[in-house]
PDB file of C-alpha atoms in Angstrom:
ATOM      1  CA  MET A   1      -0.037  -0.103  -0.151  1.00 38.00           C
ATOM      2  CA  ARG A   2       1.188   3.693  -0.415  1.00 44.00           C
ATOM      3  CA  GLU A   3       2.171   6.497   2.311  1.00 44.00           C
ATOM      4  CA  GLN A   4      -0.396   7.711   3.797  1.00 49.00           C
ATOM      5  CA  TYR A   5      -1.188  10.862   3.201  1.00 48.00           C
ATOM      6  CA  ARG A   6      -1.262  14.637   6.077  1.00 52.00           C
ATOM      7  CA  LEU A   7      -2.255  17.563   6.026  1.00 53.00           C
ATOM      8  CA  SER A   8      -1.200  20.190   8.558  1.00 48.00           C
ATOM      9  CA  THR A   9      -4.311  22.211   9.738  1.00 46.00           C
ATOM     10  CA  GLY A  10      -2.470  25.039  11.037  1.00 49.00           C
ATOM     11  CA  SER A  11      -5.658  26.709  12.629  1.00 46.00           C
ATOM     12  CA  VAL A  12      -8.315  25.101  11.507  1.00 47.00           C
ATOM     13  CA  ASN A  13     -10.396  22.378  13.529  1.00 46.00           C
ATOM     14  CA  ILE A  14      -8.418  19.082  12.524  1.00 47.00           C
ATOM     15  CA  LEU A  15     -12.431  17.063  12.769  1.00 47.00           C
ATOM     16  CA  GLN A  16     -12.953  19.331   9.388  1.00 55.00           C
ATOM     17  CA  THR A  17     -10.079  18.190   8.158  1.00 64.00           C
ATOM     18  CA  GLN A  18     -10.893  14.262   8.766  1.00 76.00           C
ATOM     19  CA  THR A  19     -13.135  13.862   6.012  1.00 81.00           C
ATOM     20  CA  ILE A  20     -10.501  15.225   3.447  1.00 89.00           C
ATOM     21  CA  VAL A  21      -7.791  13.389   4.443  1.00 87.00           C
ATOM     22  CA  PRO A  22      -9.209   9.302   3.832  1.00 90.00           C
ATOM     23  CA  ARG A  23     -10.307  11.062  -0.169  1.00 91.00           C
ATOM     24  CA  LEU A  24      -6.992  12.346  -0.655  1.00 92.00           C
ATOM     25  CA  ASN A  25      -5.178   9.796   0.220  1.00 91.00           C
ATOM     26  CA  TYR A  26      -7.699   7.266  -1.692  1.00 94.00           C
ATOM     27  CA  SER A  27      -7.127   9.524  -5.075  1.00 95.00           C
ATOM     28  CA  ILE A  28      -2.825   9.356  -4.586  1.00 95.00           C
ATOM     29  CA  ASN A  29      -3.416   6.080  -4.711  1.00 96.00           C
ATOM     30  CA  LEU A  30      -5.531   6.265  -7.954  1.00 97.00           C
ATOM     31  CA  LEU A  31      -3.680   8.275  -9.396  1.00 97.00           C
ATOM     32  CA  ALA A  32      -0.338   6.597  -9.005  1.00 97.00           C
ATOM     33  CA  GLN A  33      -2.366   2.980 -10.355  1.00 97.00           C
ATOM     34  CA  ILE A  34      -3.270   5.292 -13.242  1.00 98.00           C
ATOM     35  CA  ILE A  35       0.147   6.324 -13.739  1.00 98.00           C
ATOM     36  CA  ASP A  36       1.248   2.798 -13.666  1.00 98.00           C
ATOM     37  CA  VAL A  37      -1.204   1.624 -16.499  1.00 97.00           C
ATOM     38  CA  LEU A  38       0.261   4.543 -18.312  1.00 98.00           C
ATOM     39  CA  LYS A  39       3.920   3.605 -18.178  1.00 97.00           C
ATOM     40  CA  ASN A  40       3.018   0.671 -19.721  1.00 97.00           C
ATOM     41  CA  LYS A  41       0.878   1.735 -22.588  1.00 96.00           C
ATOM     42  CA  LYS A  42       3.791   3.513 -23.346  1.00 95.00           C
ATOM     43  CA  SER A  43       6.218   1.632 -23.263  1.00 95.00           C
ATOM     44  CA  GLU A  44       4.457  -0.968 -25.308  1.00 95.00           C
ATOM     45  CA  LEU A  45       3.586   1.568 -27.926  1.00 93.00           C
ATOM     46  CA  ASN A  46       6.957   2.999 -28.242  1.00 91.00           C
ATOM     47  CA  LYS A  47       8.291  -1.160 -28.184  1.00 91.00           C
ATOM     48  CA  SER A  48       5.621  -1.411 -31.494  1.00 89.00           C
ATOM     49  CA  ASN A  49       6.168   1.666 -33.141  1.00 86.00           C
ATOM     50  CA  GLN A  50       9.728   1.004 -33.209  1.00 82.00           C
ATOM     51  CA  LEU A  51       9.468  -2.110 -34.772  1.00 81.00           C
ATOM     52  CA  LEU A  52       6.907  -0.355 -37.008  1.00 77.00           C
ATOM     53  CA  LEU A  53       9.273   1.881 -37.467  1.00 71.00           C
ATOM     54  CA  ILE A  54      12.184  -0.603 -38.635  1.00 69.00           C
ATOM     55  CA  GLU A  55       9.924  -2.698 -41.116  1.00 67.00           C
ATOM     56  CA  SER A  56       7.969  -0.399 -42.469  1.00 63.00           C
ATOM     57  CA  GLU A  57       9.720   1.753 -45.336  1.00 59.00           C
ATOM     58  CA  ASP A  58       6.539   4.039 -46.257  1.00 59.00           C
ATOM     59  CA  LYS A  59       5.258   5.820 -43.577  1.00 59.00           C
ATOM     60  CA  ASP A  60       1.701   5.476 -44.559  1.00 69.00           C
ATOM     61  CA  GLN A  61      -1.473   6.232 -42.379  1.00 72.00           C
ATOM     62  CA  ALA A  62      -1.442   3.893 -39.748  1.00 75.00           C
ATOM     63  CA  TYR A  63       1.954   4.181 -39.411  1.00 78.00           C
ATOM     64  CA  ILE A  64       0.933   7.640 -38.687  1.00 81.00           C
ATOM     65  CA  THR A  65      -1.840   7.022 -36.336  1.00 84.00           C
ATOM     66  CA  ALA A  66       0.115   4.838 -34.150  1.00 87.00           C
ATOM     67  CA  ILE A  67       2.709   7.802 -33.562  1.00 89.00           C
ATOM     68  CA  ASP A  68       0.095  10.332 -32.743  1.00 91.00           C
ATOM     69  CA  LEU A  69      -1.873   7.115 -30.599  1.00 94.00           C
ATOM     70  CA  GLU A  70       1.916   6.902 -28.466  1.00 94.00           C
ATOM     71  CA  ARG A  71       1.926  10.945 -28.460  1.00 94.00           C
ATOM     72  CA  THR A  72      -0.788  11.450 -26.267  1.00 96.00           C
ATOM     73  CA  VAL A  73      -0.744   8.354 -23.775  1.00 97.00           C
ATOM     74  CA  SER A  74       3.345  10.463 -23.285  1.00 96.00           C
ATOM     75  CA  PHE A  75       1.312  13.699 -23.035  1.00 97.00           C
ATOM     76  CA  SER A  76      -1.125  11.752 -20.294  1.00 97.00           C
ATOM     77  CA  LEU A  77       1.424  10.854 -18.409  1.00 97.00           C
ATOM     78  CA  GLU A  78       3.234  13.707 -18.405  1.00 96.00           C
ATOM     79  CA  ILE A  79       0.746  15.876 -17.722  1.00 97.00           C
ATOM     80  CA  LEU A  80      -0.324  12.629 -14.625  1.00 97.00           C
ATOM     81  CA  TYR A  81       3.900  13.424 -13.363  1.00 97.00           C
ATOM     82  CA  TRP A  82       3.167  16.887 -13.209  1.00 95.00           C
ATOM     83  CA  ILE A  83      -0.048  16.444 -10.947  1.00 96.00           C
ATOM     84  CA  GLN A  84       1.248  13.533  -8.252  1.00 96.00           C
ATOM     85  CA  LYS A  85       4.214  15.753  -7.999  1.00 94.00           C
ATOM     86  CA  ARG A  86       2.349  18.427  -6.916  1.00 92.00           C
ATOM     87  CA  THR A  87      -0.396  16.499  -5.213  1.00 92.00           C
ATOM     88  CA  SER A  88       2.219  15.126  -3.098  1.00 88.00           C
ATOM     89  CA  SER A  89       3.732  18.307  -2.062  1.00 87.00           C
ATOM     90  CA  VAL A  90       0.301  19.517  -0.471  1.00 86.00           C
ATOM     91  CA  SER A  91       1.086  19.388   3.339  1.00 84.00           C
ATOM     92  CA  ARG A  92      -1.626  22.212   4.724  1.00 87.00           C
ATOM     93  CA  ILE A  93      -5.149  21.781   3.617  1.00 88.00           C
ATOM     94  CA  ASN A  94      -4.911  25.679   3.145  1.00 88.00           C
ATOM     95  CA  VAL A  95      -3.023  25.578   0.163  1.00 89.00           C
ATOM     96  CA  ILE A  96      -5.721  23.163  -1.856  1.00 92.00           C
ATOM     97  CA  PRO A  97      -7.867  25.605  -3.234  1.00 90.00           C
ATOM     98  CA  LYS A  98      -5.417  27.127  -4.059  1.00 88.00           C
ATOM     99  CA  ILE A  99      -3.484  24.199  -7.114  1.00 89.00           C
ATOM    100  CA  PHE A 100      -6.438  21.658  -7.196  1.00 92.00           C
ATOM    101  CA  PRO A 101      -8.588  23.414  -9.134  1.00 92.00           C
ATOM    102  CA  SER A 102      -5.855  23.749 -12.491  1.00 92.00           C
ATOM    103  CA  MET A 103      -5.550  19.757 -11.551  1.00 94.00           C
ATOM    104  CA  VAL A 104      -8.999  18.886 -11.984  1.00 94.00           C
ATOM    105  CA  HIS A 105      -9.462  20.732 -14.814  1.00 92.00           C
ATOM    106  CA  MET A 106      -5.903  18.893 -16.951  1.00 95.00           C
ATOM    107  CA  ILE A 107      -7.750  15.590 -15.647  1.00 97.00           C
ATOM    108  CA  ARG A 108     -10.637  16.299 -17.198  1.00 95.00           C
ATOM    109  CA  THR A 109      -8.657  16.964 -20.771  1.00 95.00           C
ATOM    110  CA  ILE A 110      -7.085  13.459 -19.638  1.00 96.00           C
ATOM    111  CA  SER A 111      -9.635  12.065 -19.605  1.00 97.00           C
ATOM    112  CA  ALA A 112     -11.298  13.025 -23.046  1.00 96.00           C
ATOM    113  CA  GLN A 113      -7.854  12.244 -25.164  1.00 96.00           C
ATOM    114  CA  LEU A 114      -7.626   8.796 -23.183  1.00 97.00           C
ATOM    115  CA  VAL A 115     -11.581   7.401 -23.495  1.00 96.00           C
ATOM    116  CA  ASP A 116     -10.961   5.839 -26.483  1.00 95.00           C
ATOM    117  CA  ILE A 117      -7.866   4.762 -26.330  1.00 94.00           C
ATOM    118  CA  LEU A 118      -8.097   3.476 -22.940  1.00 96.00           C
ATOM    119  CA  PRO A 119     -11.231   3.756 -21.555  1.00 96.00           C
ATOM    120  CA  GLU A 120     -10.645   1.624 -18.034  1.00 97.00           C
ATOM    121  CA  SER A 121      -8.158   4.787 -17.379  1.00 97.00           C
ATOM    122  CA  SER A 122     -10.457   7.292 -18.804  1.00 97.00           C
ATOM    123  CA  GLN A 123     -13.187   6.871 -16.130  1.00 98.00           C
ATOM    124  CA  GLN A 124     -10.883   6.570 -13.521  1.00 98.00           C
ATOM    125  CA  LEU A 125      -9.582   9.586 -14.548  1.00 98.00           C
ATOM    126  CA  SER A 126     -12.895  11.090 -14.009  1.00 97.00           C
ATOM    127  CA  GLU A 127     -13.455   9.575 -11.010  1.00 97.00           C
ATOM    128  CA  LEU A 128     -10.144  11.098  -9.650  1.00 97.00           C
ATOM    129  CA  SER A 129     -11.113  14.449 -10.947  1.00 96.00           C
ATOM    130  CA  ALA A 130     -14.073  13.850  -9.356  1.00 96.00           C
ATOM    131  CA  HIS A 131     -12.498  13.392  -5.758  1.00 95.00           C
ATOM    132  CA  LEU A 132     -10.362  15.981  -6.247  1.00 95.00           C
ATOM    133  CA  GLY A 133     -13.183  18.814  -6.869  1.00 93.00           C
ATOM    134  CA  SER A 134     -14.771  17.508  -4.068  1.00 93.00           C
ATOM    135  CA  ILE A 135     -11.362  18.125  -2.130  1.00 93.00           C
ATOM    136  CA  VAL A 136     -11.307  21.698  -3.351  1.00 92.00           C
ATOM    137  CA  LEU A 137     -14.909  22.853  -2.448  1.00 91.00           C
ATOM    138  CA  ASP A 138     -14.384  20.937   1.414  1.00 91.00           C
ATOM    139  CA  SER A 139     -11.078  22.396   1.250  1.00 90.00           C
ATOM    140  CA  ALA A 140     -12.501  25.766   0.097  1.00 89.00           C
ATOM    141  CA  THR A 141     -15.492  25.647   3.088  1.00 88.00           C
ATOM    142  CA  ILE A 142     -12.597  24.810   5.966  1.00 88.00           C
ATOM    143  CA  THR A 143     -10.472  27.220   5.093  1.00 88.00           C
ATOM    144  CA  LYS A 144     -12.714  30.287   3.344  1.00 89.00           C
ATOM    145  CA  ALA A 145     -10.766  30.276   0.042  1.00 85.00           C
ATOM    146  CA  ARG A 146     -12.297  31.857  -2.803  1.00 81.00           C
ATOM    147  CA  PHE A 147     -11.434  30.726  -6.329  1.00 75.00           C
ATOM    148  CA  ASP A 148     -10.781  32.181 -10.240  1.00 75.00           C
ATOM    149  CA  PHE A 149     -11.701  29.728 -11.985  1.00 75.00           C
ATOM    150  CA  SER A 150     -10.703  31.703 -15.307  1.00 81.00           C
ATOM    151  CA  GLN A 151      -7.238  32.053 -13.333  1.00 81.00           C
ATOM    152  CA  SER A 152      -7.550  28.270 -12.656  1.00 81.00           C
ATOM    153  CA  ASN A 153      -8.277  27.262 -16.150  1.00 82.00           C
ATOM    154  CA  MET A 154      -5.603  29.804 -17.959  1.00 89.00           C
ATOM    155  CA  GLU A 155      -3.216  28.141 -15.716  1.00 89.00           C
ATOM    156  CA  SER A 156      -4.143  24.771 -16.878  1.00 88.00           C
ATOM    157  CA  SER A 157      -4.459  25.380 -20.478  1.00 90.00           C
ATOM    158  CA  MET A 158      -0.669  27.110 -20.276  1.00 93.00           C
ATOM    159  CA  LEU A 159       0.925  23.861 -18.873  1.00 92.00           C
ATOM    160  CA  LEU A 160      -0.683  21.157 -20.931  1.00 93.00           C
ATOM    161  CA  ASP A 161       0.394  23.622 -23.448  1.00 93.00           C
ATOM    162  CA  GLU A 162       3.981  23.320 -22.739  1.00 94.00           C
ATOM    163  CA  VAL A 163       4.254  19.983 -22.586  1.00 94.00           C
ATOM    164  CA  LYS A 164       2.461  19.059 -25.730  1.00 94.00           C
ATOM    165  CA  LEU A 165       5.564  20.946 -26.624  1.00 94.00           C
ATOM    166  CA  MET A 166       7.765  19.312 -24.529  1.00 94.00           C
ATOM    167  CA  VAL A 167       6.464  15.486 -25.913  1.00 94.00           C
ATOM    168  CA  ASP A 168       5.981  16.954 -29.199  1.00 91.00           C
ATOM    169  CA  SER A 169      10.076  17.550 -29.459  1.00 91.00           C
ATOM    170  CA  LYS A 170      10.054  14.392 -27.714  1.00 91.00           C
ATOM    171  CA  ILE A 171       8.217  12.532 -29.682  1.00 90.00           C
ATOM    172  CA  SER A 172       9.383  14.622 -33.270  1.00 87.00           C
ATOM    173  CA  LYS A 173      13.237  13.244 -31.673  1.00 88.00           C
ATOM    174  CA  ARG A 174      12.479   9.818 -31.552  1.00 84.00           C
ATOM    175  CA  TYR A 175      11.262  10.280 -35.323  1.00 80.00           C
ATOM    176  CA  PRO A 176      12.923  12.174 -37.255  1.00 76.00           C
ATOM    177  CA  HIS A 177      11.688  10.890 -40.748  1.00 69.00           C
ATOM    178  CA  LEU A 178       8.128  11.297 -39.834  1.00 66.00           C
ATOM    179  CA  ASP A 179       6.585  14.402 -41.703  1.00 59.00           C
ATOM    180  CA  PHE A 180       4.667  15.682 -38.444  1.00 53.00           C
ATOM    181  CA  PHE A 181       2.543  18.717 -40.426  1.00 48.00           C
ATOM    182  CA  LYS A 182      -0.365  14.362 -41.653  1.00 49.00           C
ATOM    183  CA  VAL A 183      -0.674  14.071 -37.711  1.00 44.00           C
ATOM    184  CA  PRO A 184      -3.698  15.275 -36.155  1.00 47.00           C
ATOM    185  CA  ASP A 185      -3.557  17.797 -32.565  1.00 49.00           C
ATOM    186  CA  THR A 186      -4.228  15.664 -29.924  1.00 44.00           C
TER     187      THR A 186
END
């Protein structure tokens, strides 16, 4: 089993946080499970695409689609690594309303991209976003925090764009002869 999560509450009533900590622990464990599945899928796709690269002289649409699939899984995995790192760094309840709203948006984006590729992982991501969303609301109620959803959506969009560029660069280096102008955006 994974490490149990603890929150420092400062002046907040500890009884109020007792409903958040178990859900946060569950969410962290669920995220780790999803990441494990995506790591395996990425490895599988990478091996398969390397074989296609060796065996295929012309880079037909099936090859481009296979590379795009690897790119989508890689993108999803990088975002989830970032979310895992940020989630693990939370030590005070008052930080949750500041950083979790953008994570919920990113998780929903990833879930939508994986719905046809890995439906079970997509469903688990939907569940994860619901848990984190409820944690955000409860922690905001406890700490009397206020949100600016437009700000958190802008932050998540910027990070999604940065990660997309990074993943596209890695894929371009791995498959230098592929014409990425033919590959549809993820």
